[in-house]
């Protein structure tokens, strides 16, 4: 689906707890696994605009918490704390797509970090 035809992200659909299915990067035309093929994690979005994300694997760990805003098909994560200084007090923009019951977040390459695609499934209770 091209970006022009993607519907706006709905904060009500985003709110909840999501389990990581995959995290892949793209560098020089090659698919990579920045935190390892065994990456696992969780992201939580609250109805009042808070978020917490934790992802770990054989390639390392990243985590942060803060606030989020939704603008059309983009979610902006505004971090307060992070697992490294570069993940603290910053804003990360992610394109949002809901497909087949999955949440797909995409980030363009920036600040020395590769483009990434992160796929999540909702945690059911």
Coordinates of N, CA and C in Angstrom, one line a residue:
X1 N 0.9 -1.2 0.0 CA 0.0 0.0 0.0 C 0.9 1.2 0.0
X2 N 0.7 2.2 -0.9 CA 1.5 3.3 -0.9 C 1.0 4.3 0.1
X3 N 1.9 5.2 0.5 CA 1.7 6.1 1.6 C 0.5 7.0 1.4
X4 N 0.2 7.4 0.2 CA -0.9 8.3 -0.2 C -2.2 7.6 0.1
X5 N -2.3 6.3 0.0 CA -3.6 5.6 0.2 C -3.8 5.0 1.6
X6 N -2.8 5.2 2.5 CA -2.9 4.7 3.8 C -3.8 5.6 4.7
X7 N -4.8 4.9 5.4 CA -5.7 5.7 6.2 C -4.9 6.3 7.4
X8 N -5.5 7.4 8.0 CA -4.8 7.9 9.2 C -4.8 6.8 10.3
X9 N -3.8 6.9 11.2 CA -3.7 6.0 12.3 C -4.7 6.4 13.3
X10 N -5.3 5.5 13.9 CA -6.4 5.7 14.9 C -5.8 5.5 16.3
X11 N -5.7 6.5 17.2 CA -5.1 6.3 18.5 C -5.8 5.2 19.3
X12 N -7.1 5.0 19.0 CA -7.9 4.0 19.8 C -7.4 2.6 19.3
X13 N -7.0 2.5 18.1 CA -6.4 1.2 17.6 C -5.0 1.0 18.2
X14 N -4.3 2.0 18.3 CA -2.9 2.0 18.8 C -2.8 1.6 20.3
X15 N -3.7 2.1 21.1 CA -3.7 1.9 22.5 C -3.7 0.4 22.9
X16 N -2.9 0.0 23.8 CA -2.8 -1.3 24.3 C -1.4 -1.8 24.4
X17 N -1.3 -3.2 24.5 CA 0.0 -3.8 24.7 C 0.2 -4.7 23.5
X18 N 1.4 -4.6 22.9 CA 1.8 -5.3 21.7 C 3.1 -6.1 21.9
X19 N 3.1 -7.3 21.3 CA 4.3 -8.1 21.4 C 5.1 -8.1 20.1
X20 N 6.4 -8.0 20.1 CA 7.2 -8.0 19.0 C 7.1 -9.3 18.2
X21 N 6.9 -9.2 16.9 CA 7.0 -10.3 15.9 C 8.3 -10.3 15.2
X22 N 8.7 -9.1 14.7 CA 10.0 -9.0 14.0 C 10.5 -7.5 14.0
X23 N 11.8 -7.4 13.9 CA 12.5 -6.1 13.8 C 13.5 -6.3 12.7
X24 N 13.4 -5.7 11.6 CA 14.3 -5.8 10.5 C 14.8 -4.4 10.1
X25 N 16.0 -4.3 9.6 CA 16.6 -3.1 9.1 C 16.9 -3.2 7.7
X26 N 17.2 -2.1 7.0 CA 17.7 -2.1 5.6 C 18.9 -1.2 5.5
X27 N 20.0 -1.9 5.2 CA 21.3 -1.2 5.0 C 21.9 -1.6 3.7
X28 N 22.2 -0.6 2.8 CA 22.8 -0.9 1.5 C 22.0 -1.9 0.7
X29 N 20.7 -1.9 0.8 CA 19.9 -2.8 0.0 C 19.8 -4.2 0.6
X30 N 20.4 -4.4 1.8 CA 20.3 -5.7 2.5 C 19.5 -5.7 3.7
X31 N 18.7 -6.7 3.9 CA 17.9 -6.9 5.2 C 18.8 -7.3 6.3
X32 N 18.7 -6.6 7.4 CA 19.5 -6.9 8.6 C 18.6 -7.1 9.8
X33 N 19.2 -7.6 10.8 CA 18.4 -7.9 12.1 C 19.2 -7.1 13.2
X34 N 19.0 -5.8 13.4 CA 19.8 -5.0 14.3 C 20.0 -5.6 15.7
X35 N 19.0 -6.2 16.2 CA 19.1 -6.8 17.6 C 19.1 -8.3 17.6
X36 N 19.4 -8.9 16.4 CA 19.4 -10.3 16.3 C 18.1 -10.9 15.8
X37 N 18.2 -12.0 15.1 CA 17.0 -12.7 14.6 C 16.1 -13.2 15.8
X38 N 16.6 -13.2 17.0 CA 15.9 -13.7 18.1 C 15.3 -12.5 18.9
X39 N 15.2 -11.3 18.3 CA 14.7 -10.2 19.0 C 13.3 -10.4 19.6
X40 N 13.0 -9.9 20.8 CA 11.7 -10.1 21.4 C 11.5 -8.8 22.2
X41 N 10.2 -8.5 22.4 CA 9.9 -7.2 23.1 C 8.5 -6.9 23.2
X42 N 8.2 -5.8 23.8 CA 6.9 -5.3 24.1 C 6.8 -3.8 24.0
X43 N 5.7 -3.3 23.4 CA 5.4 -1.9 23.5 C 4.0 -1.7 24.0
X44 N 3.9 -0.6 24.8 CA 2.6 -0.3 25.4 C 2.2 1.1 25.1
X45 N 1.0 1.4 24.6 CA 0.5 2.7 24.4 C -0.7 2.9 25.3
X46 N -0.8 3.9 26.1 CA -1.9 4.1 27.0 C -2.9 5.1 26.3
X47 N -4.1 5.1 26.7 CA -5.1 6.0 26.2 C -4.8 7.5 26.4
X48 N -4.0 7.7 27.5 CA -3.7 9.1 27.8 C -2.4 9.6 27.3
X49 N -1.8 8.9 26.3 CA -0.6 9.3 25.6 C 0.7 8.9 26.1
X50 N 0.8 7.9 27.0 CA 2.1 7.5 27.4 C 2.5 6.2 26.7
X51 N 3.8 5.9 26.6 CA 4.3 4.7 25.9 C 5.5 4.2 26.7
X52 N 5.7 2.9 26.5 CA 6.9 2.2 27.0 C 7.3 1.2 26.0
X53 N 8.5 1.1 25.5 CA 9.0 0.1 24.6 C 10.3 -0.5 25.1
X54 N 10.3 -1.8 25.0 CA 11.5 -2.6 25.4 C 11.7 -3.7 24.3
X55 N 12.9 -3.7 23.7 CA 13.3 -4.8 22.8 C 14.7 -5.3 23.1
X56 N 14.8 -6.6 23.1 CA 16.2 -7.2 23.4 C 16.4 -8.4 22.5
X57 N 17.6 -8.7 22.3 CA 18.0 -9.9 21.5 C 19.5 -10.1 21.6
X58 N 20.0 -11.1 20.9 CA 21.4 -11.4 20.9 C 22.2 -10.2 20.4
X59 N 21.6 -9.3 19.7 CA 22.3 -8.1 19.2 C 22.3 -6.9 20.1
X60 N 21.7 -7.0 21.3 CA 21.6 -5.9 22.2 C 20.2 -5.6 22.7
X61 N 20.1 -4.5 23.3 CA 18.8 -4.1 23.9 C 18.6 -2.6 23.7
X62 N 17.3 -2.2 23.5 CA 16.9 -0.8 23.5 C 15.6 -0.7 24.2
X63 N 15.5 0.4 24.9 CA 14.2 0.6 25.7 C 14.1 2.1 25.9
X64 N 12.8 2.5 25.9 CA 12.6 3.9 26.3 C 11.1 4.1 26.7
X65 N 10.8 5.2 27.3 CA 9.5 5.5 27.8 C 9.3 7.0 27.6
X66 N 8.0 7.4 27.5 CA 7.7 8.8 27.3 C 6.3 9.0 26.9
X67 N 6.1 9.9 26.0 CA 4.7 10.2 25.5 C 4.7 10.0 24.0
X68 N 3.5 9.9 23.5 CA 3.3 9.7 22.0 C 2.2 10.6 21.5
X69 N 2.3 11.0 20.2 CA 1.3 11.7 19.5 C 1.1 11.1 18.2
X70 N -0.2 11.1 17.7 CA -0.5 10.6 16.4 C -0.9 11.7 15.5
X71 N -0.3 11.7 14.3 CA -0.5 12.7 13.3 C -0.8 12.0 12.0
X72 N -2.0 11.9 11.6 CA -2.4 11.1 10.3 C -1.8 9.7 10.4
X73 N -0.8 9.4 9.6 CA -0.3 8.0 9.6 C 1.0 7.9 10.2
X74 N 1.3 8.9 11.1 CA 2.6 8.9 11.8 C 2.4 8.9 13.3
X75 N 3.2 8.1 14.1 CA 3.2 8.3 15.5 C 4.6 8.8 15.9
X76 N 4.6 9.8 16.8 CA 5.8 10.4 17.2 C 6.0 10.0 18.7
X77 N 7.1 9.3 18.9 CA 7.5 8.9 20.3 C 8.4 10.0 20.8
X78 N 8.0 10.6 21.9 CA 8.8 11.7 22.6 C 9.3 11.1 23.9
X79 N 10.6 10.7 23.8 CA 11.1 10.0 25.0 C 11.5 10.9 26.1
X80 N 11.4 10.3 27.3 CA 11.8 11.0 28.5 C 13.0 10.3 29.1
X81 N 13.0 8.9 29.1 CA 14.1 8.1 29.5 C 14.4 7.1 28.4
X82 N 15.7 6.6 28.4 CA 16.1 5.6 27.4 C 17.2 4.8 27.8
X83 N 17.5 3.7 27.1 CA 18.5 2.8 27.5 C 19.9 3.4 27.2
X84 N 20.0 4.4 26.4 CA 21.3 5.0 26.1 C 21.0 6.5 26.0
X85 N 22.0 7.4 26.1 CA 21.7 8.8 26.1 C 21.1 9.3 24.8
X86 N 21.4 8.6 23.6 CA 20.8 9.0 22.4 C 19.3 8.7 22.3
X87 N 18.8 7.9 23.2 CA 17.4 7.5 23.2 C 16.6 8.3 24.2
X88 N 17.3 9.3 24.9 CA 16.6 10.1 25.9 C 16.3 11.5 25.3
X89 N 15.1 12.0 25.8 CA 14.7 13.4 25.4 C 14.8 13.7 23.9
X90 N 14.3 12.8 23.1 CA 14.3 13.0 21.7 C 12.9 12.5 21.1
X91 N 12.7 12.8 19.9 CA 11.5 12.4 19.2 C 11.8 11.4 18.0
X92 N 11.1 10.3 18.0 CA 11.2 9.3 16.9 C 9.9 9.3 16.2
X93 N 9.9 9.5 14.9 CA 8.7 9.4 14.1 C 8.7 8.0 13.4
X94 N 7.5 7.4 13.5 CA 7.3 6.1 12.9 C 6.0 6.2 12.0
X95 N 6.1 5.7 10.8 CA 4.9 5.5 10.0 C 4.1 4.3 10.5
X96 N 2.8 4.5 10.7 CA 1.9 3.5 11.2 C 1.1 2.8 10.2
X97 N 1.0 1.5 10.2 CA 0.1 0.8 9.4 C -0.5 -0.4 10.2
X98 N -1.8 -0.6 10.0 CA -2.4 -1.7 10.6 C -2.8 -2.7 9.4
X99 N -2.3 -3.9 9.5 CA -2.5 -4.9 8.4 C -2.7 -6.3 9.0
X100 N -3.7 -6.9 8.7 CA -4.0 -8.3 9.1 C -3.8 -8.5 10.6
X101 N -4.4 -7.5 11.4 CA -4.3 -7.6 12.9 C -2.9 -7.2 13.4
X102 N -2.0 -6.7 12.6 CA -0.7 -6.4 13.0 C -0.5 -4.9 13.0
X103 N 0.4 -4.4 13.9 CA 0.8 -3.0 13.9 C 2.2 -3.0 13.3
X104 N 2.4 -2.2 12.2 CA 3.6 -2.1 11.6 C 4.1 -0.7 11.7
X105 N 5.3 -0.6 12.3 CA 5.9 0.8 12.5 C 7.2 0.8 11.6
X106 N 7.3 1.9 10.8 CA 8.5 2.0 10.0 C 9.2 3.3 10.3
X107 N 10.5 3.3 10.3 CA 11.3 4.5 10.5 C 12.3 4.6 9.4
X108 N 12.5 5.8 8.9 CA 13.5 6.1 7.9 C 14.9 6.1 8.5
X109 N 15.9 5.8 7.7 CA 17.3 5.9 8.2 C 17.5 7.4 8.6
X110 N 18.1 7.5 9.8 CA 18.4 8.9 10.3 C 19.5 8.8 11.5
X111 N 20.3 9.8 11.6 CA 21.2 9.9 12.7 C 22.1 8.7 12.8
X112 N 22.5 8.1 11.7 CA 23.4 6.9 11.8 C 22.7 5.6 12.0
X113 N 21.4 5.7 12.2 CA 20.6 4.4 12.4 C 20.0 4.0 11.1
X114 N 19.9 2.7 10.8 CA 19.3 2.2 9.6 C 17.8 2.4 9.6
X115 N 17.2 2.3 8.4 CA 15.7 2.2 8.2 C 15.3 0.9 8.9
X116 N 14.2 1.0 9.6 CA 13.7 -0.2 10.3 C 12.3 -0.4 10.1
X117 N 11.8 -1.7 10.1 CA 10.4 -2.1 10.1 C 10.2 -3.0 11.3
X118 N 9.3 -2.6 12.2 CA 9.0 -3.3 13.4 C 7.5 -3.8 13.3
X119 N 7.3 -5.1 13.4 CA 6.0 -5.7 13.4 C 5.6 -6.2 14.7
X120 N 4.4 -5.8 15.2 CA 3.8 -6.2 16.5 C 2.5 -6.9 16.3
X121 N 2.2 -7.7 17.3 CA 0.8 -8.3 17.4 C 0.3 -7.9 18.8
X122 N -1.0 -7.6 18.8 CA -1.7 -7.2 20.1 C -1.7 -8.4 21.0
X123 N -1.4 -8.1 22.3 CA -1.4 -9.1 23.4 C -2.9 -9.2 23.8
X124 N -3.4 -10.5 23.7 CA -4.8 -10.7 24.1 C -4.8 -11.2 25.5
X125 N -5.8 -10.8 26.2 CA -5.9 -11.3 27.6 C -7.0 -12.3 27.8

